[in-house]
Amino acid sequence: MPFVNWLKRHLVVIAGLLTLGYLLLPNVIVTVFSFNKPKGRFNYQWQQFSTDAWGDPCGVAGMCGSLGISLQIALWATVGATLLGTMIAFALVRYRFRARAAVNSLIFLPMAMPEVVMAASLLTLFLNMGAQLGFWTILIAHIMFCLSFVVVAVKARVMSMDPRLEEAARDLYASPAQTFLRVTLPIAAPGIAAGALLSFALSFDDFIITNFNAGSTVTFPMFVWGSAQRGTPVQINVIGTAMFLVAVLLVLASMLITNRRTRQKA
């Protein structure tokens, strides 16, 4: 029974690897088909290996333009949601005020609410205000949507902070600004970074809220959805693969930096 004993000892590891492989399988397929040369309009069946799409990623009209719009919206939404979410998280953890419990509960509403409900509500708000649907309405909607995720990430980090560190800084005659910049902010930075990365991913990937409030503006997810009705160009797989590789590199860089800091402290 050595195999059974070995399987029992490594069951959790095997289950984790199988789950990870299942999650990464779509990314592998997207990467493989980014090197395909389909004979028709649809890139759904493997035909021939080719690097033509990688040599001309903007070969499809309008695709790189929509990609640029999505990147701009995601960057500005990340900045806005991170700034507002960080301030809200600190206020909820550090201060006592009326309706604090209600605000804590309301923060989770955008996370629990179906996107189509939030999208329709925002569209109704913009139309009643007479706002022109387009870039700015998408940006406002994305900031409101991402705000809750930043608050939750930063709030968890702030709640785990040791207040004695800030007290020690004040005992050493550090001003409130110095205490915040040199003690509080570096400790909260991982939570802020996690919220910012999550905001960027959610904003760049969003389709439902964007589709309701976009007007004539076309983001990359909307371009992909529209192109799927007429034919899926290989360049979409190229962009998807490039984004996946960038995300993997960021995660690896973060792990390397964390390990280096851990070794330096040891």
Short mmCIF file of C-alpha atoms in Angstrom, two decimals:
data_model
loop_
_atom_site.label_atom_id
_atom_site.label_comp_id
_atom_site.label_asym_id
_atom_site.label_seq_id
_atom_site.Cartn_x
_atom_site.Cartn_y
_atom_site.Cartn_z
CA MET A 1 0.00 0.00 0.00
CA PRO A 2 2.87 2.48 -0.47
CA PHE A 3 1.05 4.31 -3.25
CA VAL A 4 -2.05 4.81 -1.10
CA ASN A 5 0.05 6.17 1.76
CA TRP A 6 1.91 8.49 -0.60
CA LEU A 7 -1.43 9.67 -2.03
CA LYS A 8 -2.79 10.43 1.44
CA ARG A 9 0.30 12.46 2.32
CA HIS A 10 0.18 14.51 -0.87
CA LEU A 11 -3.59 14.68 -1.43
CA VAL A 12 -3.85 18.38 -0.55
CA VAL A 13 -0.93 19.30 -2.83
CA ILE A 14 -2.38 17.26 -5.71
CA ALA A 15 -5.82 18.83 -5.26
CA GLY A 16 -4.24 22.28 -5.24
CA LEU A 17 -2.25 21.62 -8.40
CA LEU A 18 -5.31 20.24 -10.20
CA THR A 19 -7.34 23.28 -9.18
CA LEU A 20 -4.58 25.62 -10.33
CA GLY A 21 -4.33 23.77 -13.64
CA TYR A 22 -8.10 24.03 -14.10
CA LEU A 23 -7.98 27.78 -13.47
CA LEU A 24 -5.06 28.32 -15.85
CA LEU A 25 -6.43 26.12 -18.64
CA PRO A 26 -8.31 29.00 -20.39
CA ASN A 27 -5.14 31.11 -20.36
CA VAL A 28 -3.19 28.25 -21.92
CA ILE A 29 -5.79 27.89 -24.67
CA VAL A 30 -5.76 31.64 -25.34
CA THR A 31 -1.95 31.57 -25.56
CA VAL A 32 -1.90 28.58 -27.92
CA PHE A 33 -4.49 30.09 -30.26
CA SER A 34 -2.59 33.38 -30.38
CA PHE A 35 -0.17 31.48 -32.65
CA ASN A 36 -2.91 30.10 -34.87
CA LYS A 37 -3.61 31.07 -38.48
CA PRO A 38 -7.29 30.36 -39.05
CA LYS A 39 -8.66 29.87 -42.53
CA GLY A 40 -11.95 31.61 -41.79
CA ARG A 41 -13.07 34.49 -39.62
CA PHE A 42 -13.34 32.50 -36.39
CA ASN A 43 -10.29 31.47 -34.39
CA TYR A 44 -11.92 28.44 -32.78
CA GLN A 45 -10.09 25.56 -34.49
CA TRP A 46 -6.37 24.98 -34.80
CA GLN A 47 -5.21 25.28 -38.41
CA GLN A 48 -1.58 26.33 -38.72
CA PHE A 49 1.19 27.72 -36.53
CA SER A 50 1.94 31.36 -37.27
CA THR A 51 3.41 34.42 -35.56
CA ASP A 52 1.73 36.91 -37.91
CA ALA A 53 -0.65 38.16 -35.23
CA TRP A 54 2.21 38.79 -32.81
CA GLY A 55 4.02 40.76 -35.48
CA ASP A 56 0.98 42.99 -36.06
CA PRO A 57 -1.11 43.11 -32.84
CA CYS A 58 -2.94 46.26 -34.03
CA GLY A 59 -3.81 44.77 -37.41
CA VAL A 60 -7.54 44.81 -36.62
CA ALA A 61 -9.18 48.19 -37.06
CA GLY A 62 -10.31 49.77 -33.80
CA MET A 63 -8.86 47.14 -31.48
CA CYS A 64 -5.84 49.04 -30.18
CA GLY A 65 -7.95 52.17 -29.88
CA SER A 66 -10.43 50.36 -27.65
CA LEU A 67 -7.52 48.86 -25.72
CA GLY A 68 -6.10 52.33 -25.09
CA ILE A 69 -9.48 53.56 -23.83
CA SER A 70 -9.77 50.58 -21.46
CA LEU A 71 -6.26 51.17 -20.12
CA GLN A 72 -6.94 54.88 -19.55
CA ILE A 73 -10.22 54.19 -17.75
CA ALA A 74 -8.65 51.41 -15.67
CA LEU A 75 -5.70 53.59 -14.63
CA TRP A 76 -7.83 56.60 -13.65
CA ALA A 77 -10.43 54.39 -11.96
CA THR A 78 -7.63 52.72 -9.99
CA VAL A 79 -6.23 56.09 -8.88
CA GLY A 80 -9.66 57.44 -7.89
CA ALA A 81 -10.88 54.30 -6.16
CA THR A 82 -7.58 53.79 -4.33
CA LEU A 83 -7.43 57.34 -2.98
CA LEU A 84 -11.07 57.43 -1.89
CA GLY A 85 -11.09 53.85 -0.65
CA THR A 86 -7.95 54.32 1.44
CA MET A 87 -9.35 57.40 3.14
CA ILE A 88 -12.68 55.67 3.79
CA ALA A 89 -10.92 52.59 5.21
CA PHE A 90 -8.85 54.69 7.63
CA ALA A 91 -11.93 56.65 8.67
CA LEU A 92 -13.93 53.49 9.37
CA VAL A 93 -11.13 51.91 11.43
CA ARG A 94 -9.67 54.91 13.27
CA TYR A 95 -12.68 57.16 13.96
CA ARG A 96 -16.05 56.84 15.68
CA PHE A 97 -18.93 58.75 14.13
CA ARG A 98 -22.66 58.50 13.66
CA ALA A 99 -23.90 55.97 11.11
CA ARG A 100 -20.50 54.25 11.15
CA ALA A 101 -22.15 50.83 11.34
CA ALA A 102 -24.48 51.73 8.48
CA VAL A 103 -21.55 52.86 6.32
CA ASN A 104 -19.73 49.61 7.09
CA SER A 105 -22.73 47.66 5.86
CA LEU A 106 -23.35 49.83 2.80
CA ILE A 107 -19.74 49.40 1.65
CA PHE A 108 -20.50 45.77 0.82
CA LEU A 109 -23.56 46.55 -1.32
CA PRO A 110 -21.70 47.08 -4.63
CA MET A 111 -19.87 43.78 -4.04
CA ALA A 112 -23.05 41.85 -3.28
CA MET A 113 -25.34 43.57 -5.77
CA PRO A 114 -25.66 42.03 -9.27
CA GLU A 115 -23.76 44.14 -11.79
CA VAL A 116 -26.77 44.52 -14.06
CA VAL A 117 -28.73 46.17 -11.22
CA MET A 118 -25.91 48.60 -10.48
CA ALA A 119 -25.44 49.30 -14.19
CA ALA A 120 -29.13 50.09 -14.70
CA SER A 121 -29.17 52.28 -11.58
CA LEU A 122 -26.16 54.28 -12.73
CA LEU A 123 -27.63 54.67 -16.20
CA THR A 124 -30.85 56.02 -14.68
CA LEU A 125 -28.83 58.45 -12.55
CA PHE A 126 -26.81 59.72 -15.51
CA LEU A 127 -29.87 60.14 -17.71
CA ASN A 128 -31.76 62.05 -15.01
CA MET A 129 -28.75 64.33 -14.58
CA GLY A 130 -28.60 64.92 -18.32
CA ALA A 131 -25.04 63.59 -18.53
CA GLN A 132 -23.60 62.62 -21.91
CA LEU A 133 -22.78 58.94 -21.87
CA GLY A 134 -19.17 58.21 -22.76
CA PHE A 135 -15.70 58.14 -21.25
CA TRP A 136 -16.51 60.10 -18.10
CA THR A 137 -19.68 58.20 -17.21
CA ILE A 138 -17.75 54.92 -17.58
CA LEU A 139 -14.98 56.29 -15.35
CA ILE A 140 -17.40 57.43 -12.64
CA ALA A 141 -19.21 54.09 -12.75
CA HIS A 142 -15.95 52.14 -12.49
CA ILE A 143 -14.73 54.20 -9.53
CA MET A 144 -18.00 53.57 -7.70
CA PHE A 145 -17.82 49.86 -8.53
CA CYS A 146 -14.17 49.41 -7.48
CA LEU A 147 -14.38 51.55 -4.35
CA SER A 148 -15.79 48.79 -2.13
CA PHE A 149 -13.01 46.36 -3.04
CA VAL A 150 -10.34 48.89 -2.10
CA VAL A 151 -12.04 49.70 1.20
CA VAL A 152 -12.24 46.02 2.15
CA ALA A 153 -8.58 45.34 1.25
CA VAL A 154 -7.17 48.42 3.00
CA LYS A 155 -9.48 48.09 5.99
CA ALA A 156 -8.28 44.54 6.67
CA ARG A 157 -4.67 45.73 6.59
CA VAL A 158 -5.29 48.76 8.83
CA MET A 159 -7.15 46.67 11.40
CA SER A 160 -4.16 44.33 11.70
CA MET A 161 -1.70 47.16 12.33
CA ASP A 162 -0.03 47.41 15.73
CA PRO A 163 -0.90 50.86 17.17
CA ARG A 164 2.18 50.72 19.38
CA LEU A 165 4.37 51.41 16.34
CA GLU A 166 2.69 54.76 15.76
CA GLU A 167 2.82 55.51 19.46
CA ALA A 168 6.56 54.83 19.43
CA ALA A 169 7.00 57.23 16.52
CA ARG A 170 5.13 59.96 18.40
CA ASP A 171 7.18 59.30 21.51
CA LEU A 172 10.27 59.94 19.39
CA TYR A 173 8.86 63.39 18.51
CA ALA A 174 7.67 62.53 15.01
CA SER A 175 5.02 64.86 13.67
CA PRO A 176 1.65 63.45 12.57
CA ALA A 177 2.72 63.78 8.93
CA GLN A 178 6.03 62.01 9.58
CA THR A 179 4.28 59.24 11.50
CA PHE A 180 1.85 58.68 8.68
CA LEU A 181 4.42 58.79 5.87
CA ARG A 182 7.17 56.76 7.58
CA VAL A 183 5.20 54.33 9.74
CA THR A 184 1.50 54.07 8.89
CA LEU A 185 1.67 54.28 5.12
CA PRO A 186 4.48 51.70 4.64
CA ILE A 187 2.62 49.21 6.83
CA ALA A 188 -0.67 49.79 4.99
CA ALA A 189 1.03 49.75 1.58
CA PRO A 190 0.44 46.02 0.85
CA GLY A 191 -3.30 46.42 1.41
CA ILE A 192 -3.39 49.58 -0.69
CA ALA A 193 -1.44 47.87 -3.48
CA ALA A 194 -3.76 44.85 -3.38
CA GLY A 195 -6.81 47.10 -3.63
CA ALA A 196 -5.25 49.06 -6.50
CA LEU A 197 -4.37 45.93 -8.49
CA LEU A 198 -7.83 44.51 -7.91
CA SER A 199 -9.41 47.79 -9.04
CA PHE A 200 -7.36 47.83 -12.23
CA ALA A 201 -8.29 44.24 -13.08
CA LEU A 202 -11.99 44.77 -12.36
CA SER A 203 -12.15 48.01 -14.32
CA PHE A 204 -10.25 46.73 -17.34
CA ASP A 205 -12.32 43.54 -17.45
CA ASP A 206 -15.78 45.01 -16.83
CA PHE A 207 -18.40 44.65 -19.54
CA ILE A 208 -21.89 44.88 -18.02
CA ILE A 209 -21.58 48.25 -16.26
CA THR A 210 -19.56 49.62 -19.16
CA ASN A 211 -22.07 48.49 -21.77
CA PHE A 212 -24.91 50.29 -19.99
CA ASN A 213 -23.06 53.58 -19.54
CA ALA A 214 -20.71 53.73 -22.54
CA GLY A 215 -22.79 55.53 -25.13
CA SER A 216 -20.71 55.44 -28.32
CA THR A 217 -17.43 54.74 -26.48
CA VAL A 218 -16.02 51.27 -27.16
CA THR A 219 -13.75 49.65 -24.59
CA PHE A 220 -11.71 46.51 -25.17
CA PRO A 221 -14.24 44.08 -23.57
CA MET A 222 -16.99 45.65 -25.70
CA PHE A 223 -14.80 45.31 -28.79
CA VAL A 224 -14.21 41.62 -28.01
CA TRP A 225 -17.93 41.04 -27.54
CA GLY A 226 -18.76 42.82 -30.80
CA SER A 227 -16.06 41.04 -32.78
CA ALA A 228 -17.26 37.67 -31.52
CA GLN A 229 -20.47 38.22 -33.46
CA ARG A 230 -18.62 38.73 -36.75
CA GLY A 231 -15.44 36.73 -36.25
CA THR A 232 -12.74 36.50 -33.62
CA PRO A 233 -9.37 37.88 -34.80
CA VAL A 234 -6.21 36.23 -33.53
CA GLN A 235 -4.98 39.60 -32.25
CA ILE A 236 -7.50 39.36 -29.40
CA ASN A 237 -5.68 36.27 -28.18
CA VAL A 238 -2.38 38.13 -28.52
CA ILE A 239 -3.59 40.99 -26.31
CA GLY A 240 -5.05 38.54 -23.79
CA THR A 241 -1.79 36.59 -23.63
CA ALA A 242 0.25 39.77 -23.22
CA MET A 243 -1.97 40.95 -20.35
CA PHE A 244 -1.68 37.55 -18.67
CA LEU A 245 2.12 37.58 -18.97
CA VAL A 246 2.31 41.09 -17.53
CA ALA A 247 0.20 40.00 -14.55
CA VAL A 248 2.41 36.94 -13.97
CA LEU A 249 5.55 39.09 -14.12
CA LEU A 250 4.09 41.53 -11.59
CA VAL A 251 3.25 38.69 -9.21
CA LEU A 252 6.73 37.19 -9.58
CA ALA A 253 8.37 40.58 -9.03
CA SER A 254 6.28 41.10 -5.90
CA MET A 255 7.28 37.67 -4.58
CA LEU A 256 10.96 38.35 -5.25
CA ILE A 257 10.83 41.72 -3.48
CA THR A 258 9.01 40.20 -0.51
CA ASN A 259 11.50 37.33 -0.22
CA ARG A 260 14.45 39.72 -0.45
CA ARG A 261 13.04 41.92 2.31
CA THR A 262 12.39 38.85 4.45
CA ARG A 263 16.00 37.67 4.05
CA GLN A 264 17.31 41.15 4.84
CA LYS A 265 15.29 41.30 8.06
CA ALA A 266 16.49 37.83 9.04
#
